[in-house]
Short mmCIF file of C-alpha atoms in Angstrom, two decimals:
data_model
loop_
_atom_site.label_atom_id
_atom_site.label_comp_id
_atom_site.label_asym_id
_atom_site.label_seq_id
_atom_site.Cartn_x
_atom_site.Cartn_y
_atom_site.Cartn_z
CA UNK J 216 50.54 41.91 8.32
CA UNK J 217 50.46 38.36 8.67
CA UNK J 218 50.02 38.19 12.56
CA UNK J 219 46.66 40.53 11.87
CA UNK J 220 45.78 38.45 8.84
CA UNK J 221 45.74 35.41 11.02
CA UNK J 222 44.12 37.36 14.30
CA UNK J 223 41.26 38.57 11.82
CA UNK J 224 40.94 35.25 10.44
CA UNK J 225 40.29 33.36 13.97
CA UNK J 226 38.15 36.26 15.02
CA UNK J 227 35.78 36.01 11.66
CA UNK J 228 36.21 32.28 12.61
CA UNK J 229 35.22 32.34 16.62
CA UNK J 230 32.33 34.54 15.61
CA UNK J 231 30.62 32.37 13.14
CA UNK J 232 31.10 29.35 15.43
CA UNK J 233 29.18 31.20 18.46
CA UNK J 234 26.20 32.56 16.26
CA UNK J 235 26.00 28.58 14.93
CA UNK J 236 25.98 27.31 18.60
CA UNK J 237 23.05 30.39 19.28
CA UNK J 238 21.46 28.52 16.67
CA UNK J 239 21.22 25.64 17.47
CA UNK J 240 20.14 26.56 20.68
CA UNK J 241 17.60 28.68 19.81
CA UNK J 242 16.45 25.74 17.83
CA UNK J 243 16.07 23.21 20.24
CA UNK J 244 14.22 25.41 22.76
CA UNK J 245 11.34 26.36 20.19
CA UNK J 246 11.22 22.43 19.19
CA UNK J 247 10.75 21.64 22.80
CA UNK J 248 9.00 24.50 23.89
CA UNK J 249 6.17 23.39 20.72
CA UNK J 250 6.26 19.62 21.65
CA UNK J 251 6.05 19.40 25.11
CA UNK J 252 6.81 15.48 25.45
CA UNK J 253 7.77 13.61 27.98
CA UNK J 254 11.30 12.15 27.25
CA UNK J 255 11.63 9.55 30.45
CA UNK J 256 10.41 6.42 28.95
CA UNK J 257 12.83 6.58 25.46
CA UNK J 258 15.75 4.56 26.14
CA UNK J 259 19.16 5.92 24.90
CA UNK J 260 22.39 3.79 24.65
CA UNK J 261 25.05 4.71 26.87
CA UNK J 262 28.45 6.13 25.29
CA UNK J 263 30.57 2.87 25.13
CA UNK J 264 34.44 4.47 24.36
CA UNK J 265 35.05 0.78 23.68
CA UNK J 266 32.97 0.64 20.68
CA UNK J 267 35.10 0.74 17.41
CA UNK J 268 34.53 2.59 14.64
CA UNK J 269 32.38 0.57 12.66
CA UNK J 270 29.72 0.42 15.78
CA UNK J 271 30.03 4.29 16.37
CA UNK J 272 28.83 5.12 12.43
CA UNK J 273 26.46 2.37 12.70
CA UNK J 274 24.51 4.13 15.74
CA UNK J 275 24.57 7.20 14.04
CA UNK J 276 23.47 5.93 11.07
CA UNK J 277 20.09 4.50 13.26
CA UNK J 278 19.85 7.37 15.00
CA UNK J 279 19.09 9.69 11.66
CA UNK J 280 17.19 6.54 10.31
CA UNK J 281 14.66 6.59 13.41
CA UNK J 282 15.16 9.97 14.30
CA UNK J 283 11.47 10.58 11.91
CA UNK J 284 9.95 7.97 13.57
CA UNK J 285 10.78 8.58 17.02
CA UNK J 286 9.78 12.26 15.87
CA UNK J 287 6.24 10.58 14.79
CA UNK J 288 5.77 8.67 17.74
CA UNK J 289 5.86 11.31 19.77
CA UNK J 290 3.68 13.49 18.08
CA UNK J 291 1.17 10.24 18.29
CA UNK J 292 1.18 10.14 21.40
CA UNK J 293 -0.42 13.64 22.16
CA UNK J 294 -3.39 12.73 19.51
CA UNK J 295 -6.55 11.53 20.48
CA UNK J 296 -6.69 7.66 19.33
CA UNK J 297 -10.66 5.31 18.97
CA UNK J 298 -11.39 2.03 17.82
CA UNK J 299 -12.48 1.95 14.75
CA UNK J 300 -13.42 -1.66 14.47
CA UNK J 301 -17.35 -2.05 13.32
CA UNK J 302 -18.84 -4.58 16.04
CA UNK J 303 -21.72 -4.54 14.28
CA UNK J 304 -20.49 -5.24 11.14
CA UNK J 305 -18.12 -8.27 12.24
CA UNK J 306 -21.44 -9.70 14.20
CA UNK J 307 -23.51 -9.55 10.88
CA UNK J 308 -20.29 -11.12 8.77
CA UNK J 309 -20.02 -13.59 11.78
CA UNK J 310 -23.49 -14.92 11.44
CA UNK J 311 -23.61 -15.16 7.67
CA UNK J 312 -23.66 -18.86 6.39
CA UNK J 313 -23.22 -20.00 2.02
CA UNK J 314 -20.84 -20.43 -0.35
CA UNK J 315 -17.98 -18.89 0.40
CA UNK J 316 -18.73 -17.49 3.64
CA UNK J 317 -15.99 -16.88 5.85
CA UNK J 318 -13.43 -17.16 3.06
CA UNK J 319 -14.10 -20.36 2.86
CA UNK J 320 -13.15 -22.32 -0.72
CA UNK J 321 -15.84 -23.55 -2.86
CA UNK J 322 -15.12 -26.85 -4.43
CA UNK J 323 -16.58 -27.50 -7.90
CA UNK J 324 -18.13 -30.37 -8.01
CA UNK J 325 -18.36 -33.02 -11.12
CA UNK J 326 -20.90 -31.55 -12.48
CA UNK J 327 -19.41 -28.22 -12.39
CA UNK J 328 -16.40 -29.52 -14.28
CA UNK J 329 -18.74 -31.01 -17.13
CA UNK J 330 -19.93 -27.46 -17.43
CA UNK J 331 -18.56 -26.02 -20.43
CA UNK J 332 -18.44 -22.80 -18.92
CA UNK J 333 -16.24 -23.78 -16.35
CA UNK J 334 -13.44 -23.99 -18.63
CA UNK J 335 -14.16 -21.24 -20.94
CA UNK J 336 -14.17 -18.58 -17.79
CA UNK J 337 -11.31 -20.31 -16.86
CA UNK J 338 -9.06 -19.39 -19.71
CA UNK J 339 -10.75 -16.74 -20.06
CA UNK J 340 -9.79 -15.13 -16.87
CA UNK J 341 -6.50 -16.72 -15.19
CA UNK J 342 -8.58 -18.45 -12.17
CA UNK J 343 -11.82 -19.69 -11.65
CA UNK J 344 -14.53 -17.92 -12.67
CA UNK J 345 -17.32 -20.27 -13.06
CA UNK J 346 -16.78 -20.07 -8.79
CA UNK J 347 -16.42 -16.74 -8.35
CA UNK J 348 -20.20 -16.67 -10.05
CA UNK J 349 -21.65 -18.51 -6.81
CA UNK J 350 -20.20 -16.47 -4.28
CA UNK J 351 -22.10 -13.50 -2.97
CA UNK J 352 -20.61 -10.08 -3.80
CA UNK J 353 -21.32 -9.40 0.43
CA UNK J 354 -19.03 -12.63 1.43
CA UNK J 355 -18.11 -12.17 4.69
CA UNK J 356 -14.01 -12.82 5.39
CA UNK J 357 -12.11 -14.39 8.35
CA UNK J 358 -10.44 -12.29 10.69
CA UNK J 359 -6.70 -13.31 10.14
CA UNK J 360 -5.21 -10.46 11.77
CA UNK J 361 -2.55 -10.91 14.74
CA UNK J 362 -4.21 -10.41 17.87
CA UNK J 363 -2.44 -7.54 18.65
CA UNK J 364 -4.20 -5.86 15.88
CA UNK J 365 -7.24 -6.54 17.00
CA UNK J 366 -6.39 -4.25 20.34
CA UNK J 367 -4.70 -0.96 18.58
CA UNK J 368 -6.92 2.31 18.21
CA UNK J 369 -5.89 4.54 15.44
CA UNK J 370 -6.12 8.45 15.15
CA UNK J 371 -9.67 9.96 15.75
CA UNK J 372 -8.69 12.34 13.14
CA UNK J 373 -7.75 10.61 9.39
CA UNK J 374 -7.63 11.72 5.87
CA UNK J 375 -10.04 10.94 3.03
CA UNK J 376 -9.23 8.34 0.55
CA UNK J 377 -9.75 7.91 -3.14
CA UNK J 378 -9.56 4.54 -4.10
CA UNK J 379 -8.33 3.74 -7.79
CA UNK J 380 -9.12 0.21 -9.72
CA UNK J 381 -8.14 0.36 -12.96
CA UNK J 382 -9.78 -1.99 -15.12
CA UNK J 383 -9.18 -4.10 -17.84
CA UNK J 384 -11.09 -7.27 -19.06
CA UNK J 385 -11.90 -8.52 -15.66
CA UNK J 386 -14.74 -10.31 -14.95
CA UNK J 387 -17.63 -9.06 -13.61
CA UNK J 388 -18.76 -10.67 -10.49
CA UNK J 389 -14.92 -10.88 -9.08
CA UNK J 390 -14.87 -7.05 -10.04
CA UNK J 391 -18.02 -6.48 -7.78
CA UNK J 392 -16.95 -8.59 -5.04
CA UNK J 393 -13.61 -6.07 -4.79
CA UNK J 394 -15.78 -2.78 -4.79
CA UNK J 395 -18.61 -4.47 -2.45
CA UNK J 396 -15.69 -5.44 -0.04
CA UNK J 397 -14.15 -1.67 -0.05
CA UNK J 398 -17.86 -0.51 0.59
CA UNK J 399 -18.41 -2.91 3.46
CA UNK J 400 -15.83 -2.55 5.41
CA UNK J 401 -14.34 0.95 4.95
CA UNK J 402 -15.87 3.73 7.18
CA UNK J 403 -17.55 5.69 5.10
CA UNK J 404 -16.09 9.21 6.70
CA UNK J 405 -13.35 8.01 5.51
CA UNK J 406 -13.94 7.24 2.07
CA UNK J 407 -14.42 10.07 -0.52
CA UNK J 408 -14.91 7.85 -3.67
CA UNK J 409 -13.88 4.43 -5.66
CA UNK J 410 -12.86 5.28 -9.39
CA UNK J 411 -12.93 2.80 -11.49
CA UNK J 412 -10.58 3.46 -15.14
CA UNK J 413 -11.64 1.40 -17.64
CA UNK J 414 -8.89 0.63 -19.59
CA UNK J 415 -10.78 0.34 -22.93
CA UNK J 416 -12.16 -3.60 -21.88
CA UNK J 417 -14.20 -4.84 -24.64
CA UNK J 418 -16.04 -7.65 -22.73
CA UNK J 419 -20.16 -6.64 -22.54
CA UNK J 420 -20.52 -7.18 -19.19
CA UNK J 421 -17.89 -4.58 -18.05
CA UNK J 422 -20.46 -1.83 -20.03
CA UNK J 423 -23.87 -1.51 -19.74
CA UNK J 424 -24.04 -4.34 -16.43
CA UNK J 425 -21.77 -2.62 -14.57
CA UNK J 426 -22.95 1.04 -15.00
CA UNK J 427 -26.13 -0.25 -14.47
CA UNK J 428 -24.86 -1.72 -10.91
CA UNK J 429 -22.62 0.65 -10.41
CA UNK J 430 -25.54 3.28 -10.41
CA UNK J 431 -27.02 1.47 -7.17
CA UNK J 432 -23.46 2.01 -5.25
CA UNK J 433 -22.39 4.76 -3.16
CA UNK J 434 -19.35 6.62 -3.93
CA UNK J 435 -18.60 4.31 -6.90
CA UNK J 436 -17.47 6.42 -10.32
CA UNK J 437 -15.73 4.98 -13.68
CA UNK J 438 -13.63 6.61 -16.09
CA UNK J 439 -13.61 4.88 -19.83
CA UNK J 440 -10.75 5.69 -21.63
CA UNK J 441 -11.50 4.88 -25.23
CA UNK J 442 -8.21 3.79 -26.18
CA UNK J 443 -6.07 1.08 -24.81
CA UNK J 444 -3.60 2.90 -22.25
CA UNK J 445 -1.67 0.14 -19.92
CA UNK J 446 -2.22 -0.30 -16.33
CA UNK J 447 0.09 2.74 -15.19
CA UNK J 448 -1.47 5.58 -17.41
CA UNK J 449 -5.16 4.21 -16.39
CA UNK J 450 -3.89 4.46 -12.47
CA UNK J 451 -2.86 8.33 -13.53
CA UNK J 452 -5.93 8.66 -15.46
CA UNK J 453 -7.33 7.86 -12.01
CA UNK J 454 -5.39 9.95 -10.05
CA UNK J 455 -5.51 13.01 -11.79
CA UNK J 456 -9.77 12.93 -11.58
CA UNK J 457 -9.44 11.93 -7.40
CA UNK J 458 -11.01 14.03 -4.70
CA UNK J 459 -9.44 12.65 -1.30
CA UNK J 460 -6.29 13.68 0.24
CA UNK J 461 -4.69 9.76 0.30
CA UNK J 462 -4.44 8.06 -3.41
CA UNK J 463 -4.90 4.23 -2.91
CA UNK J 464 -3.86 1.97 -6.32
CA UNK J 465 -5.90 -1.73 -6.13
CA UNK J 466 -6.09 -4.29 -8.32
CA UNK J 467 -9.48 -5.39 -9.81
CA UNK J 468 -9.46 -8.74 -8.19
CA UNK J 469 -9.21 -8.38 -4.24
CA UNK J 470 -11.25 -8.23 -1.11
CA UNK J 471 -10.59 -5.76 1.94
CA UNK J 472 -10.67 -7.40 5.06
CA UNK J 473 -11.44 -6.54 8.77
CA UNK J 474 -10.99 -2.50 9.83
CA UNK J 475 -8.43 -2.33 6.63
CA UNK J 476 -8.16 1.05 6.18
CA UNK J 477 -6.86 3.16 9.74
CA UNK J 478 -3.61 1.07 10.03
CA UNK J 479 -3.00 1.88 6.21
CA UNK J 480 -3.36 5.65 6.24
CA UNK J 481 -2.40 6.58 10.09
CA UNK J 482 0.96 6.22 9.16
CA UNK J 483 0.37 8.75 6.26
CA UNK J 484 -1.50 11.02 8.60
CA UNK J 485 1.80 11.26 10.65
CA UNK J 486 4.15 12.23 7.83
CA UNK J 487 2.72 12.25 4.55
CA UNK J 488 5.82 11.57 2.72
CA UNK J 489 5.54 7.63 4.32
CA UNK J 490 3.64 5.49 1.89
CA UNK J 491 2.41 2.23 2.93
CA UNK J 492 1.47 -0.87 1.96
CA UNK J 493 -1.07 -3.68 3.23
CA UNK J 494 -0.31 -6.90 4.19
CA UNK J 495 -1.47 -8.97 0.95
CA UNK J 496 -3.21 -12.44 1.41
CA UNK J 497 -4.12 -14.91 -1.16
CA UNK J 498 -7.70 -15.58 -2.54
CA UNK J 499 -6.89 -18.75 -4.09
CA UNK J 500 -7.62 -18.85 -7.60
CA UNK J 501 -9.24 -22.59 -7.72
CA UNK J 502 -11.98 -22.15 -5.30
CA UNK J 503 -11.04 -18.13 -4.40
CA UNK J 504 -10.31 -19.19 -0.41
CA UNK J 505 -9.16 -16.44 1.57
CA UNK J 506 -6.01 -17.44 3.71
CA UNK J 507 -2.81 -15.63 4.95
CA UNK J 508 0.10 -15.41 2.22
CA UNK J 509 2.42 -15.50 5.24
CA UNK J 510 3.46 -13.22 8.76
CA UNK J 511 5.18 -10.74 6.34
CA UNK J 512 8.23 -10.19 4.08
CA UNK J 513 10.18 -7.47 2.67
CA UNK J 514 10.26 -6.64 -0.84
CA UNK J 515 13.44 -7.00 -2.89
CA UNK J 516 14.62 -8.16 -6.30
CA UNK J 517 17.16 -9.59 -8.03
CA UNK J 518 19.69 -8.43 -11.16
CA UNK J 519 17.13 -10.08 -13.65
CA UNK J 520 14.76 -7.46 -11.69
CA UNK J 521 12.39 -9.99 -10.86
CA UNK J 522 10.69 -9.36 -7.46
CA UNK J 523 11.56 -11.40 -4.82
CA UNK J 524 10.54 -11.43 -0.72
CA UNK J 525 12.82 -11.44 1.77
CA UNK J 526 12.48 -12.96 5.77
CA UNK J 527 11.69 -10.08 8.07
CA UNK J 528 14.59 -8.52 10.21
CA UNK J 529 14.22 -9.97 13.86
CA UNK J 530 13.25 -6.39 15.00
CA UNK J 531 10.46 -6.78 12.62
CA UNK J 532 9.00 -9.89 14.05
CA UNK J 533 9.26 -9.18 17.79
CA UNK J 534 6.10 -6.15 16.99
CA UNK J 535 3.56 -7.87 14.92
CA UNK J 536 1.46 -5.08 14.40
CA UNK J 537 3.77 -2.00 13.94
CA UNK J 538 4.53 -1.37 10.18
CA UNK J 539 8.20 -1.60 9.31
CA UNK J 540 10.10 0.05 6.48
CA UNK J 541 10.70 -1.98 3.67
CA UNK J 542 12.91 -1.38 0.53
CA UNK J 543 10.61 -2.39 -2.58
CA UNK J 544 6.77 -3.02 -2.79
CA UNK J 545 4.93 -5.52 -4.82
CA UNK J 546 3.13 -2.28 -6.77
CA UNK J 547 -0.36 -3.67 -6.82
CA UNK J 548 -1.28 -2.43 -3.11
CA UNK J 549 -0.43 0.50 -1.58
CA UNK J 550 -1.19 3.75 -0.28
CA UNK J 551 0.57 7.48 -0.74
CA UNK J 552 -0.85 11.17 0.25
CA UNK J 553 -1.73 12.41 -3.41
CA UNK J 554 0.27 15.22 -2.48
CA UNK J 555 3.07 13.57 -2.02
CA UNK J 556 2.49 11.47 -5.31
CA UNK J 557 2.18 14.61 -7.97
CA UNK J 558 5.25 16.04 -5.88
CA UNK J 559 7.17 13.03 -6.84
CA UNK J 560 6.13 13.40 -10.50
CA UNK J 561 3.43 10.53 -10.47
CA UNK J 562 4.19 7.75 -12.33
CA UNK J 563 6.59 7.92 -15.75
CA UNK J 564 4.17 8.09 -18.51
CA UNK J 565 6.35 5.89 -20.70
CA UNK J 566 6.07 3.22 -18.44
CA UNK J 567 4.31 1.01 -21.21
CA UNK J 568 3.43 -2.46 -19.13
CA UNK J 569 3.01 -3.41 -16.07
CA UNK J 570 5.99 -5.01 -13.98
CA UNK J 571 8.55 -2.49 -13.33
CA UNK J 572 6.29 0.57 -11.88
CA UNK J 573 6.84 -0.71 -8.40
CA UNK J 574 10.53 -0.24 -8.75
CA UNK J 575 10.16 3.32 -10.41
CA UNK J 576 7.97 4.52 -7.10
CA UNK J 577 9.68 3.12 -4.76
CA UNK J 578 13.24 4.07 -5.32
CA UNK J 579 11.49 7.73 -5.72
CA UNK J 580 9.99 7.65 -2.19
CA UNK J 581 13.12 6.38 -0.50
CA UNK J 582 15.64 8.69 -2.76
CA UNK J 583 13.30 11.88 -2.12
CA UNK J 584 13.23 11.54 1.25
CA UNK J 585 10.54 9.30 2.16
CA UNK J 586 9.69 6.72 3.60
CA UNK J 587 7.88 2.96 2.64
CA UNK J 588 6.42 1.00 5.12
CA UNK J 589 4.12 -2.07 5.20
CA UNK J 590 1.06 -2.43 7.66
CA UNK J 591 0.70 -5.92 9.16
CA UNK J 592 -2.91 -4.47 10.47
CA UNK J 593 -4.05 -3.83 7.10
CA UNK J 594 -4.79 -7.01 5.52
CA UNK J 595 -6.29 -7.29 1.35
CA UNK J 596 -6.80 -10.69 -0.42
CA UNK J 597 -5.72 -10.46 -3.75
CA UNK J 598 -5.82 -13.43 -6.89
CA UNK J 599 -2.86 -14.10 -8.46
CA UNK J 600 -3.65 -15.70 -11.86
CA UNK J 601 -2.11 -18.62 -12.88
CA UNK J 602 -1.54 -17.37 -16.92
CA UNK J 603 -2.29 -13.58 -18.07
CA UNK J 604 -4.99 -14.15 -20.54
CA UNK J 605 -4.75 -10.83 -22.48
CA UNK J 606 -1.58 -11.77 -24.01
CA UNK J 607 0.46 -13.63 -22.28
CA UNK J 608 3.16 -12.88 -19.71
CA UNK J 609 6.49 -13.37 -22.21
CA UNK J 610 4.64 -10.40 -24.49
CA UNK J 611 3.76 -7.77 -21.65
CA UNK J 612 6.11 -7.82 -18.96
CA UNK J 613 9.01 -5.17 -18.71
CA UNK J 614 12.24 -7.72 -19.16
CA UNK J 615 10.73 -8.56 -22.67
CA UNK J 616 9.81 -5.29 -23.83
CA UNK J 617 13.58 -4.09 -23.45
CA UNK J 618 14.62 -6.73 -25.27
CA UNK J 619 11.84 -6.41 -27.58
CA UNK J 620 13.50 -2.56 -28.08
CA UNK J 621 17.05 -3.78 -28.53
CA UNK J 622 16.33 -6.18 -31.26
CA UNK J 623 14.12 -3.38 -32.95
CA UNK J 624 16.15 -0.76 -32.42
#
């Protein structure tokens, strides 16, 4: 009985190991037979029996890593790629002379400073204002890209973007400049709409002036929510009214530079669980000059969950224009497929301040099987204040409010 036992046992055994081998062999000839690549120019790494251990896991472990990518690249390869650079566009921006121009920094001058203005819209705002006032909404930008950027074509064929700004208190002309830059420089195939959400602002000029300019733009929409919400429920506010098939979250205070938008959302087009995020320079809040933050960093943070940047791996830096994975985004910038976004769950609702929501989304995408990646092609200015003038940053940021809810509670 037990001889049989044992014989039925190896049979069951031998048969269930030859229908798993017809498996997999029927599944590598229909992935082949559907993506006809060619295979000659990837390199593989010889078997080394030398290796120990340690290197034999850590190959594998690359191998699943980049076995998506290398699945994406070859799938890019069989698209049909174009330059979307506007020559036209760069040759008006080129030519334009003024305050400002070029990215250039305005410098206020005595009697600016004797302007009581200039230090009201100061405090008022976190930077400088009274500047941003004599700068043309149109500004043109310089092209800080790497070189290399300036020579990659992108797919023909890209998804439609919704662009969300949520809104709170910001001032006016810095506001414009950010949706004049978006309209300027994104092609407008691309670009289903900008929604603005309001985030109950009680300033005048963020009413009836800005309807009535926002009227004269293309594409341009804003959502007022009439009570006071937080930066995270006014970007879902945003996302649940949004038409395109790409969600992209901006700050109110930024500029777009130089063919911004391909290198951001190819990426997405590939696999639309990969999320991405722009390269972010600084518009200097004293005279708002436009000038590179740096070459690149990857997000991180420490145990006090402060957000901190980290030097690029070597691998990084040898392709200055390919976007690389990184573990943790800033949260202002960034782009995800909107499908992907609600499939994730959004944001959490009870995410009451800003500060933390770019650690919430980004261990999602990684832990759900996606993938976050930064786009050295895609470069935004941004202004980082100096003080947040609604409040104050010991009252609103995330590490507070916990303590805030331990004492209370």
């Amino acid at each position: 009985m037990s001889i049989r036992f044992r014989r039925n046992r190896i049979l069951i055994i031998s048969i269930i190991f030859i229908f798993f081998i017809i498996y997999l062999i029927n599944n590598y000839s229909e992935n082949l037979s559907e993506n006809e690549y060619d295979f000659t120019d990837i390199e593989v790494e010889e078997d080394d029996t030398k290796q120990s251990n340690n290197e034999i896991i850590n190959r594998t472990i690359r191998t699943r890593i980049h076995s998506q990518i290398f699945r994406e690249e070859l799938v890019e390869k069989t698209l049909k790629k174009i330059d979307w650079h506007d020559y036209k566009l760069i040759a008006r921006e080129n030519a334009r002379t003024g305050l400002g121009e070029g990215g250039s920094g305005v410098e206020p001058s005595s009697q600016d400073r004797n302007n009581p203005e200039f230090e009201r819209l100061y405090k008022a705002n976190g930077f400088n204002a009274f500047i941003s006032n004599k700068i043309s909404f149109d500004r043109s930008l310089k092209d800080i890209r790497h070189p290399d950027c300036k020579k990659r074509l992108y797919l023909a064929e890209l998804p439609i973007v919704s662009i969300i700004i949520p809104v709170h208190e910001e001032h006016l002309t810095t506001l414009i400049r950010s949706i004049h830059s978006i309209l300027n420089r994104t092609p407008a195939k691309l670009l289903e709409e900008i929604i603005l959400v309001d985030d109950n602002s009680n300033k005048d000029e963020l009413k009836k002036s800005l309807d009535i300019h926002i009227s004269n733009l293309t594409k341009t929409r804003i959502i007022r929510l009439h009570k006071r919400q937080g930066l995270i429920r006014a970007r879902l506010a945003g996302a649940r009214k949004a038409k395109g098939d790409i969600l992209i979250f901006f700050d109110s205070h930024i500029e777009v530079n130089i063919n911004w938008l391909p290198p951001l959302i190819e990426p997405i087009a590939l696999n639309y669980k990969t999320s991405v995020c722009p390269f972010i320079d600084i518009i200097k809040r004293e005279n708002f000059a436009y000038i590179a933050q740096d070459e690149g960093a990857r997000g991180a943070f420490d145990w006090n969950m402060y957000y901190k940047r980290l030097p690029l791996l070597s691998t990084h830096a040898e392709n200055p224009s390919e976007p690389f994975d990184n573990p943790v985004m800033a949260g202002g910038l960034f782009a995800i497929s909107k499908k992907w976004f609600w499939e994730l769950g959004g944001y959490d609702e009870g995410l009451e301040i800003w500060g933390g929501e770019q650690y919430e989304i980004s261990f999602k995408i990684w832990q759900c099987g996606g993938r976050l990646v930064d786009a050295p092609c895609s470069r935004v200015g941004h202004i980082y204040r100096e003080f947040n003038p609604h409040g104050g940053f010991i009252f609103n940021n995330y590490i507070s409010k916990v303590i805030y809810n331990m004492i209370v509670h």
